[in-house]
PDB file of C-alpha atoms in Angstrom:
ATOM      1  CA  ARG A   1     101.300-264.619 -49.542  1.00 80.00           C
ATOM      2  CA  LYS A   2      99.411-261.581 -48.083  1.00 90.00           C
ATOM      3  CA  GLU A   3     101.768-259.241 -46.259  1.00 94.00           C
ATOM      4  CA  VAL A   4      99.202-259.218 -43.241  1.00 97.00           C
ATOM      5  CA  GLU A   5      97.931-262.728 -42.538  1.00 96.00           C
ATOM      6  CA  GLN A   6      94.972-263.244 -40.007  1.00 96.00           C
ATOM      7  CA  ASP A   7      92.638-266.103 -39.068  1.00 91.00           C
ATOM      8  CA  PRO A   8      89.404-264.758 -40.998  1.00 90.00           C
ATOM      9  CA  GLY A   9      87.278-266.915 -38.077  1.00 90.00           C
ATOM     10  CA  PRO A  10      84.304-266.592 -37.547  1.00 94.00           C
ATOM     11  CA  PHE A  11      84.909-266.431 -33.847  1.00 95.00           C
ATOM     12  CA  ASN A  12      81.905-267.341 -31.921  1.00 96.00           C
ATOM     13  CA  VAL A  13      81.982-266.694 -28.152  1.00 97.00           C
ATOM     14  CA  PRO A  14      79.232-265.944 -25.525  1.00 97.00           C
ATOM     15  CA  GLU A  15      78.547-262.505 -23.877  1.00 98.00           C
ATOM     16  CA  GLY A  16      81.203-262.230 -21.286  1.00 98.00           C
ATOM     17  CA  ALA A  17      84.308-264.447 -22.671  1.00 97.00           C
ATOM     18  CA  THR A  18      87.739-263.344 -23.499  1.00 97.00           C
ATOM     19  CA  VAL A  19      88.790-263.572 -26.903  1.00 97.00           C
ATOM     20  CA  ALA A  20      92.131-263.252 -28.637  1.00 96.00           C
ATOM     21  CA  PHE A  21      93.267-262.515 -32.141  1.00 94.00           C
ATOM     22  CA  ASN A  22      96.263-262.652 -33.799  1.00 94.00           C
ATOM     23  CA  CYS A  23      98.115-261.462 -36.875  1.00 96.00           C
ATOM     24  CA  THR A  24     101.292-261.697 -38.358  1.00 97.00           C
ATOM     25  CA  TYR A  25     103.075-259.278 -41.186  1.00 96.00           C
ATOM     26  CA  SER A  26     106.003-260.180 -43.568  1.00 95.00           C
ATOM     27  CA  ASN A  27     107.680-256.866 -44.135  1.00 92.00           C
ATOM     28  CA  SER A  28     110.025-256.038 -41.583  1.00 89.00           C
ATOM     29  CA  ALA A  29     110.088-252.120 -42.949  1.00 86.00           C
ATOM     30  CA  SER A  30     106.574-252.289 -40.998  1.00 89.00           C
ATOM     31  CA  GLN A  31     106.445-248.987 -38.690  1.00 86.00           C
ATOM     32  CA  SER A  32     103.272-248.368 -37.571  1.00 88.00           C
ATOM     33  CA  PHE A  33     100.464-251.111 -36.298  1.00 92.00           C
ATOM     34  CA  PHE A  34      96.797-250.720 -35.717  1.00 92.00           C
ATOM     35  CA  TRP A  35      93.508-252.498 -35.177  1.00 95.00           C
ATOM     36  CA  TYR A  36      90.473-251.470 -37.354  1.00 96.00           C
ATOM     37  CA  ARG A  37      87.198-252.070 -36.238  1.00 97.00           C
ATOM     38  CA  GLN A  38      84.718-252.647 -39.242  1.00 97.00           C
ATOM     39  CA  ASP A  39      80.834-253.389 -39.060  1.00 97.00           C
ATOM     40  CA  CYS A  40      78.727-254.848 -41.681  1.00 94.00           C
ATOM     41  CA  ARG A  41      78.613-252.589 -44.684  1.00 92.00           C
ATOM     42  CA  LYS A  42      79.841-249.842 -42.899  1.00 95.00           C
ATOM     43  CA  GLU A  43      83.695-247.900 -43.073  1.00 95.00           C
ATOM     44  CA  PRO A  44      86.403-249.286 -41.235  1.00 96.00           C
ATOM     45  CA  LYS A  45      87.336-247.231 -38.094  1.00 94.00           C
ATOM     46  CA  LEU A  46      90.329-246.806 -35.865  1.00 93.00           C
ATOM     47  CA  LEU A  47      90.042-248.896 -32.669  1.00 95.00           C
ATOM     48  CA  MET A  48      93.435-248.481 -31.407  1.00 92.00           C
ATOM     49  CA  SER A  49      97.445-248.009 -32.427  1.00 89.00           C
ATOM     50  CA  VAL A  50      99.276-250.865 -31.093  1.00 90.00           C
ATOM     51  CA  TYR A  51     103.066-250.235 -29.463  1.00 83.00           C
ATOM     52  CA  SER A  52     105.884-252.539 -28.717  1.00 83.00           C
ATOM     53  CA  SER A  53     105.265-251.630 -25.098  1.00 84.00           C
ATOM     54  CA  GLY A  54     101.740-252.873 -25.470  1.00 86.00           C
ATOM     55  CA  ASN A  55      98.621-250.635 -24.532  1.00 90.00           C
ATOM     56  CA  GLU A  56      95.380-251.014 -23.184  1.00 93.00           C
ATOM     57  CA  ASP A  57      91.837-248.994 -23.937  1.00 93.00           C
ATOM     58  CA  GLY A  58      89.197-250.388 -21.458  1.00 96.00           C
ATOM     59  CA  ARG A  59      88.487-254.103 -22.099  1.00 97.00           C
ATOM     60  CA  PHE A  60      90.793-253.955 -25.114  1.00 97.00           C
ATOM     61  CA  THR A  61      94.593-254.668 -24.789  1.00 96.00           C
ATOM     62  CA  ALA A  62      96.830-254.754 -28.250  1.00 96.00           C
ATOM     63  CA  GLN A  63     100.289-256.196 -28.187  1.00 95.00           C
ATOM     64  CA  LEU A  64     103.181-255.930 -30.688  1.00 95.00           C
ATOM     65  CA  ASN A  65     106.339-258.600 -30.999  1.00 93.00           C
ATOM     66  CA  ARG A  66     108.609-256.815 -33.665  1.00 92.00           C
ATOM     67  CA  ALA A  67     110.878-259.792 -33.498  1.00 92.00           C
ATOM     68  CA  SER A  68     108.409-262.130 -34.330  1.00 94.00           C
ATOM     69  CA  GLN A  69     106.168-260.040 -36.552  1.00 95.00           C
ATOM     70  CA  TYR A  70     103.219-260.859 -34.518  1.00 95.00           C
ATOM     71  CA  ILE A  71     100.103-258.154 -33.471  1.00 96.00           C
ATOM     72  CA  SER A  72      97.801-259.505 -30.791  1.00 96.00           C
ATOM     73  CA  LEU A  73      94.396-258.005 -29.653  1.00 97.00           C
ATOM     74  CA  LEU A  74      92.692-259.098 -26.550  1.00 97.00           C
ATOM     75  CA  ILE A  75      89.198-258.292 -25.821  1.00 98.00           C
ATOM     76  CA  ARG A  76      87.849-258.981 -22.241  1.00 98.00           C
ATOM     77  CA  ASP A  77      84.218-258.988 -20.855  1.00 98.00           C
ATOM     78  CA  SER A  78      82.704-259.475 -24.528  1.00 98.00           C
ATOM     79  CA  LYS A  79      79.569-257.402 -25.203  1.00 98.00           C
ATOM     80  CA  LEU A  80      77.279-258.158 -27.941  1.00 98.00           C
ATOM     81  CA  SER A  81      77.945-254.654 -29.690  1.00 97.00           C
ATOM     82  CA  ASP A  82      81.754-256.294 -29.970  1.00 98.00           C
ATOM     83  CA  SER A  83      80.340-258.098 -32.916  1.00 98.00           C
ATOM     84  CA  ALA A  84      82.150-257.131 -35.935  1.00 98.00           C
ATOM     85  CA  THR A  85      85.200-257.644 -38.293  1.00 97.00           C
ATOM     86  CA  TYR A  86      88.632-256.668 -36.835  1.00 98.00           C
ATOM     87  CA  LEU A  87      91.120-255.841 -39.100  1.00 97.00           C
ATOM     88  CA  CYS A  88      95.080-256.086 -38.464  1.00 97.00           C
ATOM     89  CA  VAL A  89      96.730-253.023 -40.217  1.00 94.00           C
ATOM     90  CA  VAL A  90     100.228-252.077 -41.048  1.00 93.00           C
ATOM     91  CA  SER A  91     102.032-248.835 -42.422  1.00 89.00           C
ATOM     92  CA  HIS A  92     105.575-248.923 -43.769  1.00 83.00           C
ATOM     93  CA  GLY A  93     108.397-246.751 -42.207  1.00 63.00           C
ATOM     94  CA  SER A  94     109.095-242.906 -43.305  1.00 56.00           C
ATOM     95  CA  GLY A  95     109.208-241.902 -46.685  1.00 52.00           C
ATOM     96  CA  ASN A  96     106.240-243.903 -47.388  1.00 59.00           C
ATOM     97  CA  THR A  97     102.950-242.242 -48.206  1.00 68.00           C
ATOM     98  CA  GLY A  98     101.256-243.698 -44.859  1.00 83.00           C
ATOM     99  CA  LYS A  99      99.282-246.160 -46.953  1.00 89.00           C
ATOM    100  CA  LEU A 100      97.579-248.466 -44.844  1.00 92.00           C
ATOM    101  CA  ILE A 101      98.220-252.454 -45.675  1.00 94.00           C
ATOM    102  CA  PHE A 102      95.106-254.651 -44.011  1.00 97.00           C
ATOM    103  CA  GLY A 103      94.659-257.946 -43.414  1.00 97.00           C
ATOM    104  CA  GLN A 104      91.999-260.134 -44.217  1.00 96.00           C
ATOM    105  CA  GLY A 105      89.944-259.508 -41.166  1.00 96.00           C
ATOM    106  CA  THR A 106      88.661-261.687 -38.373  1.00 96.00           C
ATOM    107  CA  THR A 107      85.021-262.127 -37.651  1.00 96.00           C
ATOM    108  CA  LEU A 108      83.542-261.951 -34.257  1.00 97.00           C
ATOM    109  CA  GLN A 109      80.133-262.924 -33.290  1.00 97.00           C
ATOM    110  CA  VAL A 110      79.254-262.303 -29.832  1.00 98.00           C
ATOM    111  CA  LYS A 111      75.897-264.051 -28.850  1.00 97.00           C
ATOM    112  CA  PRO A 112      73.935-263.698 -25.530  1.00 95.00           C
TER     113      PRO A 112
ATOM    114  CA  GLY B   1      81.481-232.124 -38.176  1.00 59.00           C
ATOM    115  CA  ALA B   2      81.376-233.218 -41.778  1.00 84.00           C
ATOM    116  CA  GLY B   3      83.226-236.502 -42.207  1.00 94.00           C
ATOM    117  CA  VAL B   4      84.094-237.868 -45.398  1.00 97.00           C
ATOM    118  CA  SER B   5      81.426-238.156 -47.989  1.00 97.00           C
ATOM    119  CA  GLN B   6      81.146-240.675 -51.085  1.00 98.00           C
ATOM    120  CA  SER B   7      78.899-240.617 -53.881  1.00 98.00           C
ATOM    121  CA  PRO B   8      77.165-242.419 -55.520  1.00 98.00           C
ATOM    122  CA  ARG B   9      76.762-244.729 -52.373  1.00 97.00           C
ATOM    123  CA  TYR B  10      75.627-247.714 -54.825  1.00 98.00           C
ATOM    124  CA  LYS B  11      76.453-248.094 -58.434  1.00 98.00           C
ATOM    125  CA  VAL B  12      75.390-250.818 -60.816  1.00 98.00           C
ATOM    126  CA  ALA B  13      77.137-250.718 -64.513  1.00 98.00           C
ATOM    127  CA  LYS B  14      76.696-253.294 -67.600  1.00 97.00           C
ATOM    128  CA  ARG B  15      80.096-254.371 -68.242  1.00 97.00           C
ATOM    129  CA  GLY B  16      82.006-252.123 -70.568  1.00 97.00           C
ATOM    130  CA  GLN B  17      80.295-248.960 -69.403  1.00 98.00           C
ATOM    131  CA  ASP B  18      82.789-246.326 -67.659  1.00 98.00           C
ATOM    132  CA  VAL B  19      82.039-245.211 -64.120  1.00 98.00           C
ATOM    133  CA  ALA B  20      83.036-242.206 -61.803  1.00 98.00           C
ATOM    134  CA  LEU B  21      83.025-241.782 -58.019  1.00 98.00           C
ATOM    135  CA  ARG B  22      83.336-239.168 -56.050  1.00 98.00           C
ATOM    136  CA  CYS B  23      84.954-238.696 -52.633  1.00 98.00           C
ATOM    137  CA  ASP B  24      84.820-235.629 -50.469  1.00 98.00           C
ATOM    138  CA  PRO B  25      87.194-235.460 -47.874  1.00 97.00           C
ATOM    139  CA  ILE B  26      87.142-233.626 -44.622  1.00 95.00           C
ATOM    140  CA  SER B  27      87.797-229.977 -45.201  1.00 94.00           C
ATOM    141  CA  GLY B  28      91.489-228.954 -44.934  1.00 91.00           C
ATOM    142  CA  HIS B  29      92.704-232.701 -45.228  1.00 92.00           C
ATOM    143  CA  VAL B  30      96.042-233.056 -47.243  1.00 92.00           C
ATOM    144  CA  SER B  31      96.034-236.514 -47.731  1.00 92.00           C
ATOM    145  CA  LEU B  32      93.355-238.549 -49.536  1.00 95.00           C
ATOM    146  CA  PHE B  33      93.536-242.135 -50.173  1.00 96.00           C
ATOM    147  CA  TRP B  34      91.555-244.600 -52.165  1.00 98.00           C
ATOM    148  CA  TYR B  35      91.011-248.469 -51.601  1.00 98.00           C
ATOM    149  CA  GLN B  36      89.369-251.067 -53.059  1.00 98.00           C
ATOM    150  CA  GLN B  37      87.560-254.021 -50.475  1.00 98.00           C
ATOM    151  CA  ALA B  38      85.976-257.019 -52.466  1.00 96.00           C
ATOM    152  CA  LEU B  39      83.709-259.359 -50.461  1.00 94.00           C
ATOM    153  CA  GLY B  40      85.107-260.909 -47.461  1.00 92.00           C
ATOM    154  CA  GLN B  41      88.722-259.140 -47.693  1.00 95.00           C
ATOM    155  CA  GLY B  42      90.364-256.204 -46.162  1.00 96.00           C
ATOM    156  CA  PRO B  43      90.720-253.121 -48.330  1.00 97.00           C
ATOM    157  CA  GLU B  44      93.403-252.788 -50.475  1.00 97.00           C
ATOM    158  CA  PHE B  45      95.400-249.539 -51.414  1.00 96.00           C
ATOM    159  CA  LEU B  46      94.863-248.026 -54.776  1.00 98.00           C
ATOM    160  CA  THR B  47      96.250-244.560 -54.737  1.00 97.00           C
ATOM    161  CA  TYR B  48      97.437-241.537 -52.716  1.00 94.00           C
ATOM    162  CA  PHE B  49      97.222-237.728 -53.252  1.00 95.00           C
ATOM    163  CA  GLN B  50      99.023-235.168 -51.106  1.00 93.00           C
ATOM    164  CA  ASN B  51      96.770-232.032 -52.191  1.00 94.00           C
ATOM    165  CA  GLU B  52      96.428-232.313 -55.880  1.00 96.00           C
ATOM    166  CA  ALA B  53      99.495-234.123 -56.471  1.00 95.00           C
ATOM    167  CA  GLN B  54      99.170-238.196 -57.119  1.00 96.00           C
ATOM    168  CA  LEU B  55     102.285-239.354 -55.042  1.00 92.00           C
ATOM    169  CA  ASP B  56     101.682-243.040 -55.531  1.00 92.00           C
ATOM    170  CA  LYS B  57      99.447-244.995 -57.806  1.00 94.00           C
ATOM    171  CA  SER B  58     100.839-248.079 -57.413  1.00 94.00           C
ATOM    172  CA  GLY B  59      97.785-249.870 -56.309  1.00 96.00           C
ATOM    173  CA  LEU B  60      95.946-249.198 -59.246  1.00 97.00           C
ATOM    174  CA  PRO B  61      95.256-252.745 -60.762  1.00 95.00           C
ATOM    175  CA  SER B  62      95.265-251.859 -64.565  1.00 95.00           C
ATOM    176  CA  ASP B  63      95.064-248.585 -66.878  1.00 96.00           C
ATOM    177  CA  ARG B  64      91.579-248.660 -66.736  1.00 98.00           C
ATOM    178  CA  PHE B  65      91.452-246.823 -63.564  1.00 98.00           C
ATOM    179  CA  PHE B  66      92.186-243.431 -63.249  1.00 97.00           C
ATOM    180  CA  ALA B  67      92.189-240.896 -60.562  1.00 98.00           C
ATOM    181  CA  GLU B  68      92.283-237.117 -60.007  1.00 98.00           C
ATOM    182  CA  ARG B  69      92.039-234.117 -57.459  1.00 98.00           C
ATOM    183  CA  PRO B  70      92.573-231.325 -59.466  1.00 96.00           C
ATOM    184  CA  GLU B  71      92.268-228.770 -56.929  1.00 95.00           C
ATOM    185  CA  GLY B  72      93.605-230.498 -53.867  1.00 94.00           C
ATOM    186  CA  SER B  73      89.914-230.988 -52.557  1.00 96.00           C
ATOM    187  CA  VAL B  74      87.118-233.309 -54.126  1.00 98.00           C
ATOM    188  CA  SER B  75      88.565-236.292 -55.929  1.00 98.00           C
ATOM    189  CA  THR B  76      87.383-238.790 -58.506  1.00 98.00           C
ATOM    190  CA  LEU B  77      88.235-242.500 -59.410  1.00 98.00           C
ATOM    191  CA  LYS B  78      87.191-243.240 -62.508  1.00 98.00           C
ATOM    192  CA  ILE B  79      87.071-246.715 -64.096  1.00 98.00           C
ATOM    193  CA  GLN B  80      86.677-247.407 -67.729  1.00 98.00           C
ATOM    194  CA  ARG B  81      85.274-250.129 -69.755  1.00 98.00           C
ATOM    195  CA  THR B  82      84.457-251.947 -66.174  1.00 98.00           C
ATOM    196  CA  GLN B  83      84.770-255.595 -65.774  1.00 97.00           C
ATOM    197  CA  GLN B  84      82.920-258.304 -63.402  1.00 97.00           C
ATOM    198  CA  GLU B  85      86.251-258.412 -61.341  1.00 96.00           C
ATOM    199  CA  ASP B  86      85.760-254.304 -60.784  1.00 98.00           C
ATOM    200  CA  SER B  87      82.921-255.462 -58.531  1.00 98.00           C
ATOM    201  CA  ALA B  88      83.871-254.219 -55.084  1.00 98.00           C
ATOM    202  CA  VAL B  89      83.480-251.627 -52.424  1.00 98.00           C
ATOM    203  CA  TYR B  90      85.800-248.243 -53.266  1.00 98.00           C
ATOM    204  CA  LEU B  91      86.575-246.595 -50.045  1.00 98.00           C
ATOM    205  CA  CYS B  92      88.048-242.964 -49.747  1.00 98.00           C
ATOM    206  CA  ALA B  93      89.949-241.856 -46.699  1.00 96.00           C
ATOM    207  CA  SER B  94      91.693-238.452 -45.866  1.00 94.00           C
ATOM    208  CA  SER B  95      94.224-237.582 -43.482  1.00 90.00           C
ATOM    209  CA  PRO B  96      94.895-234.072 -41.910  1.00 86.00           C
ATOM    210  CA  VAL B  97      98.888-233.901 -42.878  1.00 77.00           C
ATOM    211  CA  GLY B  98     101.024-235.109 -45.844  1.00 64.00           C
ATOM    212  CA  GLY B  99     101.955-239.032 -45.794  1.00 53.00           C
ATOM    213  CA  THR B 100     105.600-238.244 -45.081  1.00 52.00           C
ATOM    214  CA  ASP B 101     105.285-236.995 -41.863  1.00 49.00           C
ATOM    215  CA  ARG B 102     107.149-239.405 -39.328  1.00 48.00           C
ATOM    216  CA  SER B 103     104.255-239.592 -37.175  1.00 52.00           C
ATOM    217  CA  TYR B 104     101.292-241.387 -38.142  1.00 58.00           C
ATOM    218  CA  ASN B 105      98.039-239.512 -38.599  1.00 70.00           C
ATOM    219  CA  GLU B 106      94.750-241.210 -38.724  1.00 82.00           C
ATOM    220  CA  GLN B 107      93.044-241.844 -41.801  1.00 89.00           C
ATOM    221  CA  PHE B 108      89.002-241.320 -41.895  1.00 93.00           C
ATOM    222  CA  PHE B 109      87.195-243.299 -44.193  1.00 96.00           C
ATOM    223  CA  GLY B 110      84.021-242.703 -45.959  1.00 97.00           C
ATOM    224  CA  PRO B 111      81.042-244.940 -46.165  1.00 97.00           C
ATOM    225  CA  GLY B 112      82.104-246.163 -49.550  1.00 98.00           C
ATOM    226  CA  THR B 113      80.651-246.620 -53.053  1.00 98.00           C
ATOM    227  CA  ARG B 114      79.316-250.210 -53.542  1.00 98.00           C
ATOM    228  CA  LEU B 115      80.172-251.212 -57.182  1.00 98.00           C
ATOM    229  CA  THR B 116      78.316-253.999 -59.082  1.00 98.00           C
ATOM    230  CA  VAL B 117      79.066-254.582 -62.606  1.00 98.00           C
ATOM    231  CA  LEU B 118      76.831-257.105 -64.281  1.00 96.00           C
TER     232      LEU B 118
END
């Protein structure tokens, strides 16, 4: 079983739709949480960090539930340019090297 | 400004050949990471350097994989006697401070080297 689990999709949605991605992590020592975006044949790029209080960046909202070890990403008013793979990522606590542990990624395809 | 660069961008090797993949991190970045990304999967950690010291190599899949960063800047990932299962994209990432810092520092990824072993 992978340490970070995601539904690989693909999620096919029309423009303007709201879509939600979820992931779970198994290591309770995880301290930092992120969503990365990866376009086809490109490198991953940080989309946003995820905090227990929840955080929002424009059309994107991320939530963390430490008790359930569950992370979510909500995208409102989807755009064609949101089509990409979304990677759920965790990092362990202090004393760790800071290495990132990635989920498999969830593919989103936004259609006109 | 210049980001992380990697070379070559594409490499085709015959099974059994040795390959060397280069990473040029962002100037002044202390931390350097190597990840391996198989098709359809997320990146998986291989090894970590803080300056020239290799502090974590727990992700290297076998003793055929070797990484170095002798002057604390450019890093090379070497794979000896390549096998078909080594086919993947090899990503390098750098970060401005040491990984033991309590606060997270964003890792900036290079474009990767796509290795195909025939």
